[in-house]
Every structure is written in structure tokens, then in C-alpha cells.
Coordinates of C-alpha atoms in Angstrom, one line a residue:
Chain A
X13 CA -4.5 -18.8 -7.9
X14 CA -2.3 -16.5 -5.7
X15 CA -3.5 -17.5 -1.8
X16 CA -2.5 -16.1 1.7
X17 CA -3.7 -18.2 4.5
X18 CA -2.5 -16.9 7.9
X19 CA -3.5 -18.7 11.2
X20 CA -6.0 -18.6 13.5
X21 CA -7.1 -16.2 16.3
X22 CA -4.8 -15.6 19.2
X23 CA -5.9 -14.5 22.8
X24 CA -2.6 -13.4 24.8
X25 CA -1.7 -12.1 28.5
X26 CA -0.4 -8.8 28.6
X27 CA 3.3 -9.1 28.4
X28 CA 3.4 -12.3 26.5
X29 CA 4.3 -12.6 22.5
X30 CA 2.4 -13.9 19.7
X31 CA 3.6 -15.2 16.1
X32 CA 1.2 -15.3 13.2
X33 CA 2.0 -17.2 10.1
X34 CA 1.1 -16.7 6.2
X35 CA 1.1 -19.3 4.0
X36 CA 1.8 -18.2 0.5
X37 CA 0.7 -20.6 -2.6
X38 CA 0.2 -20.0 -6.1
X39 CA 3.1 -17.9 -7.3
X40 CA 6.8 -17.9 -6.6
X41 CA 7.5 -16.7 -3.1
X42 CA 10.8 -15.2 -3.6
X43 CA 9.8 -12.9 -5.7
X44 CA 8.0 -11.0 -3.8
X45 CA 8.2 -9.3 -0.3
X46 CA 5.7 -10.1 2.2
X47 CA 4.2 -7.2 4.6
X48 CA 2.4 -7.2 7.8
X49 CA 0.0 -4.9 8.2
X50 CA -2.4 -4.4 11.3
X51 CA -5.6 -2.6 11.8
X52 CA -7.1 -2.0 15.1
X53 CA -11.1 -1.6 16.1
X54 CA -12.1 1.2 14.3
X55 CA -9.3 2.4 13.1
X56 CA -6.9 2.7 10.0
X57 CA -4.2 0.8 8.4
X58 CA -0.7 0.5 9.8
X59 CA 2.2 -1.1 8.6
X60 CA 4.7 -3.0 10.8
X61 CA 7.4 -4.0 8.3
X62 CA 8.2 -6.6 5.8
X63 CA 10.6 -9.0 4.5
X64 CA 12.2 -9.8 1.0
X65 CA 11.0 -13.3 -0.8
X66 CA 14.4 -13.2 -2.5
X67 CA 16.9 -12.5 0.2
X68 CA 15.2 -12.5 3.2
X69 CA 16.4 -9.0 4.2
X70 CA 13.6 -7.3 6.5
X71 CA 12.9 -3.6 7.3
X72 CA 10.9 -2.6 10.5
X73 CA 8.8 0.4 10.6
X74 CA 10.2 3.0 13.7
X75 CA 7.1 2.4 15.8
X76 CA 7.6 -1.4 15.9
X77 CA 11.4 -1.6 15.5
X78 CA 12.7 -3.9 18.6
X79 CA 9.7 -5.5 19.5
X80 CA 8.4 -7.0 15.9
X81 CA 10.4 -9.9 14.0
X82 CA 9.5 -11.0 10.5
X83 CA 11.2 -13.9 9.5
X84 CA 10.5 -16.4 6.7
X85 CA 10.9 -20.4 5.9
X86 CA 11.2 -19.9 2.2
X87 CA 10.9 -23.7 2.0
X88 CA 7.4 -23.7 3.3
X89 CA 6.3 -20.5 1.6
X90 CA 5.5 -19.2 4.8
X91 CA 6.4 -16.1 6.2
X92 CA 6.1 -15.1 9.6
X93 CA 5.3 -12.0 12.4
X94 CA 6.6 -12.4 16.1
X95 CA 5.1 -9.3 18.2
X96 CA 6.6 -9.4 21.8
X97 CA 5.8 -7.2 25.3
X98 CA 2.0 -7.5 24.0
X99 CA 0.0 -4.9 25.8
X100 CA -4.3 -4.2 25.2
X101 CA -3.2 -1.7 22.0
X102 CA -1.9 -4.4 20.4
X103 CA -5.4 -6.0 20.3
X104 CA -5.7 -5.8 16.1
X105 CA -6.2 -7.8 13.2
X106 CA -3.4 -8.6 11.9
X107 CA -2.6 -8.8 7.6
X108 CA 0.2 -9.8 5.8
X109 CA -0.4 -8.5 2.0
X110 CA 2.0 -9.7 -0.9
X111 CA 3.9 -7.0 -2.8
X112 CA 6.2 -6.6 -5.8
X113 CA 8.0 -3.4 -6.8
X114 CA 5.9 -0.4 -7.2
X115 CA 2.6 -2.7 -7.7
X116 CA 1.1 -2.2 -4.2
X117 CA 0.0 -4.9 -2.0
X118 CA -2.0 -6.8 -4.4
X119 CA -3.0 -9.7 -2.4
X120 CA -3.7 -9.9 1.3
X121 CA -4.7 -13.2 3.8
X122 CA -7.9 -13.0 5.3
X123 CA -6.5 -11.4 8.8
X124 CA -5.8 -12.6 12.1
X125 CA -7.4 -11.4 15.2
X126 CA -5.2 -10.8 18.6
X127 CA -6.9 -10.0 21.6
X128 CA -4.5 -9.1 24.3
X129 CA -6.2 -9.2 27.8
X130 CA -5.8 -9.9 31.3
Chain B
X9 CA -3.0 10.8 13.8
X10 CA -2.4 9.4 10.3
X11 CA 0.4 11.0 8.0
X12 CA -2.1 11.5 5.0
X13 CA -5.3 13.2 5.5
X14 CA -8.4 12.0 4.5
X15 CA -12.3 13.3 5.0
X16 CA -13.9 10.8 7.5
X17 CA -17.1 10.5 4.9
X18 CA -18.3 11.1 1.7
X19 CA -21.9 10.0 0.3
X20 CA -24.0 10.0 -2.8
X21 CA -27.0 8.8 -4.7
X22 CA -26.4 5.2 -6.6
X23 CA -25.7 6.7 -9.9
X24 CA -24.1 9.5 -9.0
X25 CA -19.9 10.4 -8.5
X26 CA -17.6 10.5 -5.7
X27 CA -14.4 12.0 -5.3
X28 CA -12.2 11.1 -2.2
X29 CA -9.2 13.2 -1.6
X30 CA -5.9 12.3 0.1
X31 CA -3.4 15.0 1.3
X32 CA 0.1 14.5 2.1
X33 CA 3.8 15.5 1.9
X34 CA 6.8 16.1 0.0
X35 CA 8.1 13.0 1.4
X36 CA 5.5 11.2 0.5
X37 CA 2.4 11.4 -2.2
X38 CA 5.0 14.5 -3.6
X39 CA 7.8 12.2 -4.1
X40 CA 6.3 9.2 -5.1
X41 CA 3.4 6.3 -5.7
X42 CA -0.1 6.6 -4.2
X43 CA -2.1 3.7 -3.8
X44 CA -5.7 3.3 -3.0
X45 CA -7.5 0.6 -1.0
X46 CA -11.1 -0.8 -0.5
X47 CA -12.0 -2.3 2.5
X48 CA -15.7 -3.7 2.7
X49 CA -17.0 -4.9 5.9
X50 CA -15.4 -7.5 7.8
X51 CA -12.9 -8.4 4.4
X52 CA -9.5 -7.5 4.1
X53 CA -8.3 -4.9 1.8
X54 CA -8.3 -4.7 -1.7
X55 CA -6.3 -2.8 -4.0
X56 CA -7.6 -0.4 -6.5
X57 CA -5.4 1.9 -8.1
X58 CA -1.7 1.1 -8.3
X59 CA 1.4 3.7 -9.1
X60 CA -1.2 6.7 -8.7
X61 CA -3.6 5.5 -11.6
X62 CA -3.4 2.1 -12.7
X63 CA -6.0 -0.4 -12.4
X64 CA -5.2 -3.8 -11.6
X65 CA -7.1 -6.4 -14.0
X66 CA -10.4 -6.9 -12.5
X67 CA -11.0 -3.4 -11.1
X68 CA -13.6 -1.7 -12.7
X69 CA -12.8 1.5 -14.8
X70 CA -15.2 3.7 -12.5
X71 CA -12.6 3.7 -10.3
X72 CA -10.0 5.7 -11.2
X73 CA -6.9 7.4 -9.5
X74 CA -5.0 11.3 -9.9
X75 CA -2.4 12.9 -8.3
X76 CA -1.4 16.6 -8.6
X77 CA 1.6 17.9 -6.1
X78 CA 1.3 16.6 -2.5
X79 CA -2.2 15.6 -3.2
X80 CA -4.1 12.7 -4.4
X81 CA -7.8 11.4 -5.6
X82 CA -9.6 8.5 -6.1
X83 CA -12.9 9.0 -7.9
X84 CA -15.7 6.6 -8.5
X85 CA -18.5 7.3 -10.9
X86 CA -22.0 5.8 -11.3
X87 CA -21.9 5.0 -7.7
X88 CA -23.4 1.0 -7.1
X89 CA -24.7 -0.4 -3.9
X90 CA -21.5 -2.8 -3.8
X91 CA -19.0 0.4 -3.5
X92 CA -20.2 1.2 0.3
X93 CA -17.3 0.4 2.0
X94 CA -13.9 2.3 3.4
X95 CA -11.5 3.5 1.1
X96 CA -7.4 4.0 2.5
X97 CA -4.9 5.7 0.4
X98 CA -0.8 4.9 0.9
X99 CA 1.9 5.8 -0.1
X100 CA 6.0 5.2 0.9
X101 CA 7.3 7.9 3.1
X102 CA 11.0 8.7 2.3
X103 CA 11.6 11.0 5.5
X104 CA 9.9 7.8 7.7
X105 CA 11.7 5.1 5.5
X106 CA 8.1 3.1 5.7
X107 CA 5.0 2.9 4.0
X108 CA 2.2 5.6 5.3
X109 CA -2.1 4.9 5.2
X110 CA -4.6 7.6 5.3
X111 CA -7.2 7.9 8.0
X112 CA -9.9 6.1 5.6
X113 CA -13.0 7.8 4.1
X114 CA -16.6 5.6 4.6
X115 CA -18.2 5.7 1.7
X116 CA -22.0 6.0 1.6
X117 CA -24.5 5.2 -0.9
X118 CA -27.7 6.8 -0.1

């Protein structure tokens, strides 16, 4: 069965950077782009960017672009999300969600909670 | 401030029907896919309608998904207990070059 296990809760300084992982397992992971999407207290969805299974090619949504990276290790299944210059918005759970084509983001991991505080 | 517009709330009797609207763009719900998301408490998302009405296997066929211009809908009939939860349509945003969530509408079940 198709599974998304990200790590574990993070607890940053302000300033500092944090990297979340997603392990991908039960389909093949180069077919499909991997997304990360965050969500903080109360609030809605937002998505940060993604990257290609296939070719690896990434795209950055404006609000994010320069301090986001999204790389992969295609040998590990595992894609990952670097966030640097962490202030206290960026406290959010943090998804990546699986996606192929026009079929939405059809499976998600189970989130990952940053807490960025002094 | 989201980029598709969605009423905060919505409610009804178990039994009864629920429409949830989601307002948008040209550039986006007007020029392509709509998506719809459940989010129970605590869980991460699920998806629900695909490609403005398609159901992925599992998804039971009181939910269902329209579109008409910049505007979309999800409706969900013979409301259940189960269904209280928070509901996020998307869709990709050509003008943004990114993918674009609505506010989210909590649905109740009275």
C-alpha cells in the first residue's frame, strides 16, 4: 500500500533551518512528484513547492522561492524539505502529498509539526 | 487572504445536503482542474473529488464535485456524523505558476 512517513517534530531557534523528510513506499517513486504542503494553527492550506520523481526538476512557489529547497534521494524513496531563516510564522505542520498528472494529491504523510521559538 | 473564496461554515441535519462553494479566477478554477479536500480533526488531508468531479475509488458517491465558469462546488448529500470536518478546494493558478487552496469551510452536522 502506497505510504508517506515523514519525520518527527522539530523545535527550532528563530533564524535557524529545518529539513523534514518523506519516505515514500509502495509504488514507484519516479513517477510521481512529491509536494510539500504546510498548514499553520488555524489556518488553511499552502503549498511551498514540489519536485519531479522522474527528473528531479523542482518548482518553488513565489512566497517561498529562496528560502525553501526540495531535494530528493531517489535511491531511498525519500524526498526532502529544507526551510531556512525560520521565524515564529513558520510554526506549521508541515505535509508532503504525492501527486501524478491531473489526479490531485492523492496521498499525504501524516504531517510534521515545527515550532519555531526563542 | 486565500486566492479562492470559500464560506467559513456551513451546517445541516444528519440526513440532509450540503453544498459548499468555491470562487476563483480566470487563472485559475476558469482555466483549469478543481480539487476538493477533507480534513478531519487532527488527520491530514484527503482527497475527494479529482479533475472537478471525479471520485477517487473509495470516496463515497454522496460526495460529488461541479464546476461552472470561475466557480466551483462540492456537495454532499444525506449528511453522516463522520462528514464533520473541514473541506479545502485547489486548483493550479496559471498567472501565480503554483497551486492555490481556498480558505476551508467547517462543516457541521447538527
Amino acid at each position: 500500500q502506497v505510504q508517506l512517513v515523514q519525520s518527527g517534530a522539530e523545535v527550532k531557534k528563530p533564524g535557524a533551518s529545518v529539513k523534514v523528510s518523506c519516505k515514500a513506499s509502495g509504488y514507484t517513486f519516479t513517477n510521481y512528484a512529491i509536494h510539500w504542503v504546510r498548514q499553520a494553527p488555524g489556518q488553511s492550506l499552502e503549498c511551498m513547492g514540489w519536485i519531479n520523481g522522474g527528473d528531479g526538476i523542482t518548482r518553488y512557489s513565489q512566497k517561498f522561492q529562496g528560502r525553501v529547497t526540495i531535494t530528493q534521494d531517489r535511491s531511498a524513496t525519500t524526498a526532502y524539505m529544507e526551510l531556512n531563516s525560520l521565524r515564529s510564522e513558520d510554526t506549521a505542520v508541515y505535509y508532503c502529498a504525492r501527486d501524478w498528472m491531473t489526479s490531485g494529491f492523492d496521498y499525504w504523510g501524516q504531517g510534521t509539526q515545527v515550532t519555531v521559538s526563542s | 487572504q486565500s486566492v479562492l473564496t470559500q464560506p467559513p461554515s456551513a451546517s445541516g441535519t444528519p440526513g440532509q445536503g450540503v453544498t459548499i462553494s468555491c470562487s476563483g479566477s480566470s487563472s485559475n478554477i476558469g482555466g483549469d482542474y478543481v480539487y476538493w479536500y477533507q480534513q478531519l480533526p487532527g488527520a491530514a488531508p484527503k482527497l475527494l473529488i479529482y479533475r472537478d468531479n471525479q471520485r477517487p475509488s473509495g470516496v463515497p458517491d454522496r460526495f460529488s464535485g461541479s464546476k461552472s465558469g470561475t466557480s466551483a462546488s462540492l456537495a454532499i448529500s444525506g449528511l453522516r456524523s463522520e462528514d464533520e470536518a473541514d473541506y479545502y478546494c485547489q486548483a493550479w493558478d496559471g498567472s501565480l505558476s503554483g497551486w492555490v487552496f481556498g480558505g476551508g469551510t467547517k462543516v457541521t452536522v447538527l
